[in-house]
mmCIF file of N, CA, C and O in Angstrom:
data_model
loop_
_atom_site.group_PDB
_atom_site.id
_atom_site.type_symbol
_atom_site.label_atom_id
_atom_site.label_comp_id
_atom_site.label_asym_id
_atom_site.label_seq_id
_atom_site.Cartn_x
_atom_site.Cartn_y
_atom_site.Cartn_z
ATOM 1 N N MET A 1 10.718 130.095 33.888
ATOM 2 C CA MET A 1 9.356 129.640 34.088
ATOM 3 C C MET A 1 9.117 128.299 33.382
ATOM 4 O O MET A 1 8.365 127.489 33.875
ATOM 5 N N ALA A 2 9.753 128.075 32.251
ATOM 6 C CA ALA A 2 9.595 126.820 31.534
ATOM 7 C C ALA A 2 10.195 125.664 32.330
ATOM 8 O O ALA A 2 9.825 124.518 32.132
ATOM 9 N N PHE A 3 11.097 125.980 33.243
ATOM 10 C CA PHE A 3 11.692 124.976 34.112
ATOM 11 C C PHE A 3 10.619 124.253 34.926
ATOM 12 O O PHE A 3 10.726 123.063 35.190
ATOM 13 N N MET A 4 9.561 124.968 35.293
ATOM 14 C CA MET A 4 8.489 124.392 36.092
ATOM 15 C C MET A 4 7.702 123.336 35.331
ATOM 16 O O MET A 4 7.078 122.474 35.942
ATOM 17 N N VAL A 5 7.723 123.382 34.009
ATOM 18 C CA VAL A 5 7.030 122.369 33.217
ATOM 19 C C VAL A 5 7.669 121.007 33.443
ATOM 20 O O VAL A 5 7.009 119.980 33.322
ATOM 21 N N TYR A 6 8.932 120.983 33.791
ATOM 22 C CA TYR A 6 9.631 119.734 34.054
ATOM 23 C C TYR A 6 9.621 119.378 35.535
ATOM 24 O O TYR A 6 9.544 118.206 35.893
ATOM 25 N N VAL A 7 9.725 120.362 36.406
ATOM 26 C CA VAL A 7 9.819 120.115 37.842
ATOM 27 C C VAL A 7 8.491 119.618 38.416
ATOM 28 O O VAL A 7 8.464 118.655 39.181
ATOM 29 N N VAL A 8 7.392 120.253 38.053
ATOM 30 C CA VAL A 8 6.094 119.892 38.621
ATOM 31 C C VAL A 8 5.717 118.446 38.292
ATOM 32 O O VAL A 8 5.364 117.690 39.199
ATOM 33 N N PRO A 9 5.787 117.990 37.031
ATOM 34 C CA PRO A 9 5.451 116.585 36.783
ATOM 35 C C PRO A 9 6.391 115.599 37.460
ATOM 36 O O PRO A 9 5.950 114.538 37.919
ATOM 37 N N VAL A 10 7.669 115.932 37.541
ATOM 38 C CA VAL A 10 8.614 115.023 38.209
ATOM 39 C C VAL A 10 8.287 114.924 39.694
ATOM 40 O O VAL A 10 8.262 113.823 40.256
ATOM 41 N N LEU A 11 8.009 116.039 40.331
ATOM 42 C CA LEU A 11 7.627 116.001 41.741
ATOM 43 C C LEU A 11 6.297 115.293 41.939
ATOM 44 O O LEU A 11 6.119 114.552 42.910
ATOM 45 N N CYS A 12 5.363 115.515 41.027
ATOM 46 C CA CYS A 12 4.062 114.849 41.115
ATOM 47 C C CYS A 12 4.167 113.362 40.822
ATOM 48 O O CYS A 12 3.239 112.611 41.108
ATOM 49 N N PHE A 13 5.266 112.916 40.265
ATOM 50 C CA PHE A 13 5.508 111.482 40.063
ATOM 51 C C PHE A 13 6.297 110.896 41.228
ATOM 52 O O PHE A 13 5.961 109.834 41.735
ATOM 53 N N VAL A 14 7.335 111.583 41.660
ATOM 54 C CA VAL A 14 8.250 111.032 42.658
ATOM 55 C C VAL A 14 7.607 110.968 44.050
ATOM 56 O O VAL A 14 7.776 109.960 44.751
ATOM 57 N N ILE A 15 6.871 111.982 44.450
ATOM 58 C CA ILE A 15 6.268 111.973 45.786
ATOM 59 C C ILE A 15 5.260 110.830 45.932
ATOM 60 O O ILE A 15 5.337 110.063 46.897
ATOM 61 N N PRO A 16 4.302 110.643 44.996
ATOM 62 C CA PRO A 16 3.426 109.466 45.119
ATOM 63 C C PRO A 16 4.170 108.138 44.953
ATOM 64 O O PRO A 16 3.746 107.125 45.525
ATOM 65 N N LEU A 17 5.264 108.126 44.198
ATOM 66 C CA LEU A 17 6.073 106.918 44.076
ATOM 67 C C LEU A 17 6.597 106.500 45.436
ATOM 68 O O LEU A 17 6.499 105.333 45.836
ATOM 69 N N ILE A 18 7.128 107.433 46.183
ATOM 70 C CA ILE A 18 7.645 107.159 47.524
ATOM 71 C C ILE A 18 6.506 106.725 48.441
ATOM 72 O O ILE A 18 6.656 105.776 49.229
ATOM 73 N N ILE A 19 5.362 107.395 48.348
ATOM 74 C CA ILE A 19 4.206 107.033 49.175
ATOM 75 C C ILE A 19 3.754 105.607 48.854
ATOM 76 O O ILE A 19 3.433 104.824 49.755
ATOM 77 N N GLY A 20 3.720 105.256 47.576
ATOM 78 C CA GLY A 20 3.317 103.914 47.179
ATOM 79 C C GLY A 20 4.268 102.847 47.694
ATOM 80 O O GLY A 20 3.834 101.794 48.175
ATOM 81 N N VAL A 21 5.557 103.102 47.599
ATOM 82 C CA VAL A 21 6.551 102.140 48.093
ATOM 83 C C VAL A 21 6.398 101.965 49.600
ATOM 84 O O VAL A 21 6.360 100.833 50.109
ATOM 85 N N LEU A 22 6.293 103.055 50.322
ATOM 86 C CA LEU A 22 6.175 102.965 51.777
ATOM 87 C C LEU A 22 4.873 102.301 52.197
ATOM 88 O O LEU A 22 4.853 101.521 53.161
ATOM 89 N N ALA A 23 3.797 102.578 51.502
ATOM 90 C CA ALA A 23 2.513 101.967 51.850
ATOM 91 C C ALA A 23 2.568 100.456 51.675
ATOM 92 O O ALA A 23 2.092 99.704 52.537
ATOM 93 N N MET A 24 3.129 100.001 50.582
ATOM 94 C CA MET A 24 3.202 98.557 50.341
ATOM 95 C C MET A 24 4.181 97.875 51.294
ATOM 96 O O MET A 24 3.934 96.766 51.743
ATOM 97 N N ARG A 25 5.256 98.521 51.604
ATOM 98 C CA ARG A 25 6.255 97.893 52.488
ATOM 99 C C ARG A 25 5.788 97.829 53.929
ATOM 100 O O ARG A 25 6.220 96.975 54.679
ATOM 101 N N HIS A 26 4.906 98.755 54.329
ATOM 102 C CA HIS A 26 4.449 98.789 55.721
ATOM 103 C C HIS A 26 3.077 98.167 55.914
ATOM 104 O O HIS A 26 2.454 98.349 56.963
ATOM 105 N N GLY A 27 2.585 97.465 54.900
ATOM 106 C CA GLY A 27 1.380 96.686 55.067
ATOM 107 C C GLY A 27 0.062 97.414 54.906
ATOM 108 O O GLY A 27 -0.972 96.896 55.302
ATOM 109 N N ILE A 28 0.074 98.605 54.365
ATOM 110 C CA ILE A 28 -1.192 99.299 54.091
ATOM 111 C C ILE A 28 -1.362 99.446 52.581
ATOM 112 O O ILE A 28 -1.583 100.530 52.052
ATOM 113 N N GLY A 29 -1.272 98.307 51.923
ATOM 114 C CA GLY A 29 -1.352 98.287 50.471
ATOM 115 C C GLY A 29 -2.693 98.711 49.914
ATOM 116 O O GLY A 29 -2.787 99.094 48.755
ATOM 117 N N TRP A 30 -3.745 98.673 50.719
ATOM 118 C CA TRP A 30 -5.051 99.120 50.246
ATOM 119 C C TRP A 30 -5.032 100.595 49.887
ATOM 120 O O TRP A 30 -5.872 101.052 49.094
ATOM 121 N N ALA A 31 -4.109 101.351 50.441
ATOM 122 C CA ALA A 31 -4.057 102.789 50.175
ATOM 123 C C ALA A 31 -3.596 103.092 48.750
ATOM 124 O O ALA A 31 -3.952 104.132 48.199
ATOM 125 N N VAL A 32 -2.824 102.195 48.155
ATOM 126 C CA VAL A 32 -2.294 102.441 46.809
ATOM 127 C C VAL A 32 -3.405 102.521 45.771
ATOM 128 O O VAL A 32 -3.498 103.515 45.038
ATOM 129 N N PRO A 33 -4.296 101.522 45.660
ATOM 130 C CA PRO A 33 -5.359 101.665 44.666
ATOM 131 C C PRO A 33 -6.344 102.788 44.990
ATOM 132 O O PRO A 33 -6.893 103.413 44.086
ATOM 133 N N VAL A 34 -6.544 103.055 46.288
ATOM 134 C CA VAL A 34 -7.441 104.151 46.666
ATOM 135 C C VAL A 34 -6.869 105.482 46.189
ATOM 136 O O VAL A 34 -7.579 106.303 45.601
ATOM 137 N N LEU A 35 -5.575 105.707 46.427
ATOM 138 C CA LEU A 35 -4.942 106.944 45.970
ATOM 139 C C LEU A 35 -4.907 107.036 44.452
ATOM 140 O O LEU A 35 -5.124 108.110 43.882
ATOM 141 N N ALA A 36 -4.644 105.919 43.790
ATOM 142 C CA ALA A 36 -4.626 105.921 42.323
ATOM 143 C C ALA A 36 -6.002 106.260 41.766
ATOM 144 O O ALA A 36 -6.118 107.073 40.843
ATOM 145 N N LEU A 37 -7.040 105.645 42.319
ATOM 146 C CA LEU A 37 -8.396 105.947 41.854
ATOM 147 C C LEU A 37 -8.789 107.391 42.140
ATOM 148 O O LEU A 37 -9.467 108.028 41.335
ATOM 149 N N LEU A 38 -8.356 107.906 43.277
ATOM 150 C CA LEU A 38 -8.631 109.308 43.607
ATOM 151 C C LEU A 38 -7.959 110.244 42.604
ATOM 152 O O LEU A 38 -8.586 111.198 42.117
ATOM 153 N N LEU A 39 -6.714 109.974 42.273
ATOM 154 C CA LEU A 39 -6.005 110.805 41.301
ATOM 155 C C LEU A 39 -6.596 110.662 39.902
ATOM 156 O O LEU A 39 -6.673 111.647 39.150
ATOM 157 N N ILE A 40 -7.037 109.472 39.534
ATOM 158 C CA ILE A 40 -7.683 109.289 38.237
ATOM 159 C C ILE A 40 -9.014 110.030 38.203
ATOM 160 O O ILE A 40 -9.368 110.643 37.187
ATOM 161 N N ALA A 41 -9.738 110.025 39.322
ATOM 162 C CA ALA A 41 -10.991 110.782 39.391
ATOM 163 C C ALA A 41 -10.738 112.285 39.248
ATOM 164 O O ALA A 41 -11.492 112.984 38.561
ATOM 165 N N VAL A 42 -9.680 112.775 39.867
ATOM 166 C CA VAL A 42 -9.316 114.194 39.712
ATOM 167 C C VAL A 42 -8.972 114.498 38.261
ATOM 168 O O VAL A 42 -9.365 115.536 37.720
ATOM 169 N N MET A 43 -8.261 113.580 37.623
ATOM 170 C CA MET A 43 -7.887 113.784 36.225
ATOM 171 C C MET A 43 -9.123 113.815 35.325
ATOM 172 O O MET A 43 -9.243 114.682 34.465
ATOM 173 N N VAL A 44 -10.044 112.883 35.528
ATOM 174 C CA VAL A 44 -11.272 112.852 34.724
ATOM 175 C C VAL A 44 -12.086 114.115 34.966
ATOM 176 O O VAL A 44 -12.609 114.722 34.022
ATOM 177 N N TRP A 45 -12.205 114.531 36.226
ATOM 178 C CA TRP A 45 -12.938 115.753 36.542
ATOM 179 C C TRP A 45 -12.306 116.976 35.875
ATOM 180 O O TRP A 45 -13.012 117.821 35.328
ATOM 181 N N ALA A 46 -10.982 117.061 35.921
ATOM 182 C CA ALA A 46 -10.299 118.213 35.321
ATOM 183 C C ALA A 46 -10.472 118.242 33.810
ATOM 184 O O ALA A 46 -10.663 119.314 33.223
ATOM 185 N N VAL A 47 -10.420 117.093 33.163
ATOM 186 C CA VAL A 47 -10.650 117.055 31.712
ATOM 187 C C VAL A 47 -12.076 117.476 31.403
ATOM 188 O O VAL A 47 -12.326 118.257 30.487
ATOM 189 N N TRP A 48 -13.027 116.988 32.188
ATOM 190 C CA TRP A 48 -14.424 117.347 31.969
ATOM 191 C C TRP A 48 -14.640 118.842 32.178
ATOM 192 O O TRP A 48 -15.302 119.502 31.375
ATOM 193 N N GLN A 49 -14.075 119.383 33.251
ATOM 194 C CA GLN A 49 -14.202 120.821 33.510
ATOM 195 C C GLN A 49 -13.511 121.638 32.417
ATOM 196 O O GLN A 49 -14.002 122.685 32.023
ATOM 197 N N GLY A 50 -12.376 121.166 31.958
ATOM 198 C CA GLY A 50 -11.641 121.890 30.918
ATOM 199 C C GLY A 50 -12.399 121.949 29.605
ATOM 200 O O GLY A 50 -12.257 122.895 28.835
ATOM 201 N N ARG A 51 -13.213 120.949 29.342
ATOM 202 C CA ARG A 51 -14.005 120.952 28.113
ATOM 203 C C ARG A 51 -15.226 121.865 28.227
ATOM 204 O O ARG A 51 -15.849 122.194 27.226
ATOM 205 N N GLN A 52 -15.572 122.281 29.432
ATOM 206 C CA GLN A 52 -16.739 123.132 29.639
ATOM 207 C C GLN A 52 -16.421 124.620 29.449
ATOM 208 O O GLN A 52 -17.330 125.414 29.245
ATOM 209 N N VAL A 53 -15.151 124.987 29.553
ATOM 210 C CA VAL A 53 -14.766 126.402 29.480
ATOM 211 C C VAL A 53 -13.886 126.642 28.261
ATOM 212 O O VAL A 53 -13.389 125.710 27.637
ATOM 213 N N ARG A 54 -13.693 127.891 27.958
ATOM 214 C CA ARG A 54 -12.846 128.274 26.835
ATOM 215 C C ARG A 54 -11.685 129.122 27.320
ATOM 216 O O ARG A 54 -11.743 129.745 28.361
ATOM 217 N N GLY A 55 -10.663 129.153 26.519
ATOM 218 C CA GLY A 55 -9.530 130.041 26.794
ATOM 219 C C GLY A 55 -8.550 129.463 27.787
ATOM 220 O O GLY A 55 -8.319 128.261 27.866
ATOM 221 N N TRP A 56 -7.977 130.361 28.577
ATOM 222 C CA TRP A 56 -6.909 130.003 29.494
ATOM 223 C C TRP A 56 -7.378 129.123 30.638
ATOM 224 O O TRP A 56 -6.577 128.368 31.201
ATOM 225 N N ASP A 57 -8.631 129.216 31.014
ATOM 226 C CA ASP A 57 -9.137 128.369 32.085
ATOM 227 C C ASP A 57 -9.058 126.893 31.708
ATOM 228 O O ASP A 57 -8.716 126.042 32.529
ATOM 229 N N GLY A 58 -9.382 126.594 30.468
ATOM 230 C CA GLY A 58 -9.284 125.219 29.999
ATOM 231 C C GLY A 58 -7.865 124.695 30.029
ATOM 232 O O GLY A 58 -7.630 123.518 30.319
ATOM 233 N N ILE A 59 -6.918 125.552 29.736
ATOM 234 C CA ILE A 59 -5.509 125.157 29.798
ATOM 235 C C ILE A 59 -5.103 124.850 31.238
ATOM 236 O O ILE A 59 -4.344 123.919 31.496
ATOM 237 N N GLY A 60 -5.624 125.604 32.174
ATOM 238 C CA GLY A 60 -5.336 125.340 33.585
ATOM 239 C C GLY A 60 -5.834 123.974 34.024
ATOM 240 O O GLY A 60 -5.151 123.248 34.744
ATOM 241 N N TYR A 61 -7.039 123.618 33.584
ATOM 242 C CA TYR A 61 -7.557 122.289 33.906
ATOM 243 C C TYR A 61 -6.741 121.190 33.232
ATOM 244 O O TYR A 61 -6.526 120.120 33.809
ATOM 245 N N ALA A 62 -6.285 121.434 32.013
ATOM 246 C CA ALA A 62 -5.448 120.446 31.317
ATOM 247 C C ALA A 62 -4.117 120.273 32.037
ATOM 248 O O ALA A 62 -3.603 119.143 32.144
ATOM 249 N N ILE A 63 -3.553 121.351 32.532
ATOM 250 C CA ILE A 63 -2.314 121.268 33.303
ATOM 251 C C ILE A 63 -2.537 120.443 34.566
ATOM 252 O O ILE A 63 -1.717 119.583 34.905
ATOM 253 N N LEU A 64 -3.648 120.686 35.255
ATOM 254 C CA LEU A 64 -3.957 119.904 36.444
ATOM 255 C C LEU A 64 -4.076 118.428 36.109
ATOM 256 O O LEU A 64 -3.534 117.567 36.817
ATOM 257 N N ALA A 65 -4.744 118.121 35.003
ATOM 258 C CA ALA A 65 -4.992 116.720 34.653
ATOM 259 C C ALA A 65 -3.733 116.004 34.200
ATOM 260 O O ALA A 65 -3.434 114.904 34.674
ATOM 261 N N PHE A 66 -2.995 116.619 33.280
ATOM 262 C CA PHE A 66 -1.920 115.877 32.609
ATOM 263 C C PHE A 66 -0.520 116.160 33.137
ATOM 264 O O PHE A 66 0.402 115.394 32.850
ATOM 265 N N LEU A 67 -0.338 117.226 33.896
ATOM 266 C CA LEU A 67 0.981 117.491 34.465
ATOM 267 C C LEU A 67 1.040 117.250 35.961
ATOM 268 O O LEU A 67 2.128 117.261 36.546
ATOM 269 N N MET A 68 -0.135 117.032 36.593
ATOM 270 C CA MET A 68 -0.146 116.775 38.029
ATOM 271 C C MET A 68 -0.818 115.449 38.378
ATOM 272 O O MET A 68 -0.225 114.608 39.042
ATOM 273 N N ALA A 69 -2.060 115.272 37.953
ATOM 274 C CA ALA A 69 -2.814 114.079 38.368
ATOM 275 C C ALA A 69 -2.328 112.813 37.655
ATOM 276 O O ALA A 69 -2.208 111.761 38.286
ATOM 277 N N ALA A 70 -2.062 112.886 36.375
ATOM 278 C CA ALA A 70 -1.622 111.690 35.637
ATOM 279 C C ALA A 70 -0.270 111.175 36.130
ATOM 280 O O ALA A 70 -0.131 109.976 36.402
ATOM 281 N N PRO A 71 0.748 112.033 36.281
ATOM 282 C CA PRO A 71 2.007 111.517 36.836
ATOM 283 C C PRO A 71 1.851 111.024 38.274
ATOM 284 O O PRO A 71 2.516 110.068 38.673
ATOM 285 N N GLY A 72 0.956 111.633 39.035
ATOM 286 C CA GLY A 72 0.715 111.168 40.396
ATOM 287 C C GLY A 72 0.126 109.773 40.426
ATOM 288 O O GLY A 72 0.544 108.924 41.216
ATOM 289 N N ALA A 73 -0.864 109.533 39.563
ATOM 290 C CA ALA A 73 -1.474 108.201 39.497
ATOM 291 C C ALA A 73 -0.460 107.162 39.039
ATOM 292 O O ALA A 73 -0.380 106.058 39.610
ATOM 293 N N LEU A 74 0.319 107.493 38.030
ATOM 294 C CA LEU A 74 1.352 106.563 37.575
ATOM 295 C C LEU A 74 2.407 106.331 38.651
ATOM 296 O O LEU A 74 2.898 105.214 38.824
ATOM 297 N N GLY A 75 2.758 107.381 39.365
ATOM 298 C CA GLY A 75 3.762 107.266 40.421
ATOM 299 C C GLY A 75 3.309 106.381 41.564
ATOM 300 O O GLY A 75 4.063 105.536 42.043
ATOM 301 N N VAL A 76 2.065 106.552 42.013
ATOM 302 C CA VAL A 76 1.593 105.735 43.126
ATOM 303 C C VAL A 76 1.438 104.274 42.695
ATOM 304 O O VAL A 76 1.712 103.364 43.477
ATOM 305 N N LEU A 77 1.023 104.036 41.463
ATOM 306 C CA LEU A 77 0.925 102.657 40.974
ATOM 307 C C LEU A 77 2.307 102.018 40.819
ATOM 308 O O LEU A 77 2.514 100.865 41.215
ATOM 309 N N ALA A 78 3.248 102.761 40.263
ATOM 310 C CA ALA A 78 4.616 102.242 40.136
ATOM 311 C C ALA A 78 5.237 102.007 41.510
ATOM 312 O O ALA A 78 5.909 101.000 41.738
ATOM 313 N N GLY A 79 5.005 102.918 42.434
ATOM 314 C CA GLY A 79 5.510 102.740 43.791
ATOM 315 C C GLY A 79 4.896 101.540 44.472
ATOM 316 O O GLY A 79 5.566 100.824 45.222
ATOM 317 N N GLY A 80 3.604 101.299 44.217
ATOM 318 C CA GLY A 80 2.961 100.122 44.776
ATOM 319 C C GLY A 80 3.566 98.839 44.256
ATOM 320 O O GLY A 80 3.789 97.893 45.009
ATOM 321 N N VAL A 81 3.860 98.799 42.965
ATOM 322 C CA VAL A 81 4.476 97.609 42.381
ATOM 323 C C VAL A 81 5.882 97.407 42.937
ATOM 324 O O VAL A 81 6.265 96.291 43.307
ATOM 325 N N ILE A 82 6.657 98.478 43.024
ATOM 326 C CA ILE A 82 8.015 98.374 43.564
ATOM 327 C C ILE A 82 7.987 97.955 45.026
ATOM 328 O O ILE A 82 8.750 97.087 45.453
ATOM 329 N N GLY A 83 7.086 98.556 45.815
ATOM 330 C CA GLY A 83 6.976 98.188 47.227
ATOM 331 C C GLY A 83 6.522 96.759 47.419
ATOM 332 O O GLY A 83 7.023 96.054 48.303
ATOM 333 N N TRP A 84 5.584 96.297 46.602
ATOM 334 C CA TRP A 84 5.129 94.910 46.677
ATOM 335 C C TRP A 84 6.275 93.959 46.341
ATOM 336 O O TRP A 84 6.480 92.960 47.027
ATOM 337 N N TRP A 85 7.023 94.290 45.297
ATOM 338 C CA TRP A 85 8.141 93.444 44.880
ATOM 339 C C TRP A 85 9.212 93.376 45.960
ATOM 340 O O TRP A 85 9.743 92.313 46.274
ATOM 341 N N ARG A 86 9.539 94.530 46.542
ATOM 342 C CA ARG A 86 10.582 94.553 47.589
ATOM 343 C C ARG A 86 10.136 93.848 48.846
ATOM 344 O O ARG A 86 10.938 93.205 49.520
ATOM 345 N N ARG A 87 8.858 93.985 49.203
ATOM 346 C CA ARG A 87 8.351 93.302 50.401
ATOM 347 C C ARG A 87 8.326 91.782 50.171
ATOM 348 O O ARG A 87 8.621 91.008 51.082
ATOM 349 N N ARG A 88 7.958 91.377 48.993
ATOM 350 C CA ARG A 88 7.892 89.948 48.675
ATOM 351 C C ARG A 88 9.291 89.335 48.621
ATOM 352 O O ARG A 88 9.479 88.177 48.966
ATOM 353 N N ARG A 89 10.250 90.109 48.187
ATOM 354 C CA ARG A 89 11.618 89.638 48.040
ATOM 355 C C ARG A 89 12.316 89.448 49.382
ATOM 356 O O ARG A 89 13.176 88.597 49.515
ATOM 357 N N THR A 90 11.973 90.234 50.389
ATOM 358 C CA THR A 90 12.670 90.129 51.685
ATOM 359 C C THR A 90 11.987 89.215 52.653
ATOM 360 O O THR A 90 10.941 88.755 52.535
#
């Protein structure tokens, strides 16, 4: 079960990374900041909700914020930069 602590954040980083690269390379770069802002909004909402409850529910919101939404936002931003760089280079 502890294996999932590593798999979920990596998948939540790699999948948006690929989406960001493909979006920038195919000319729909506006989607990268929109997705990043959406994921940051989810992260802020989850932190806010987690502070409203006690116990295990708060931990669930923290997991959503810091193991899913944060790596996703970083992944889509990193993918956007990589896609922009590769498109500019070719």
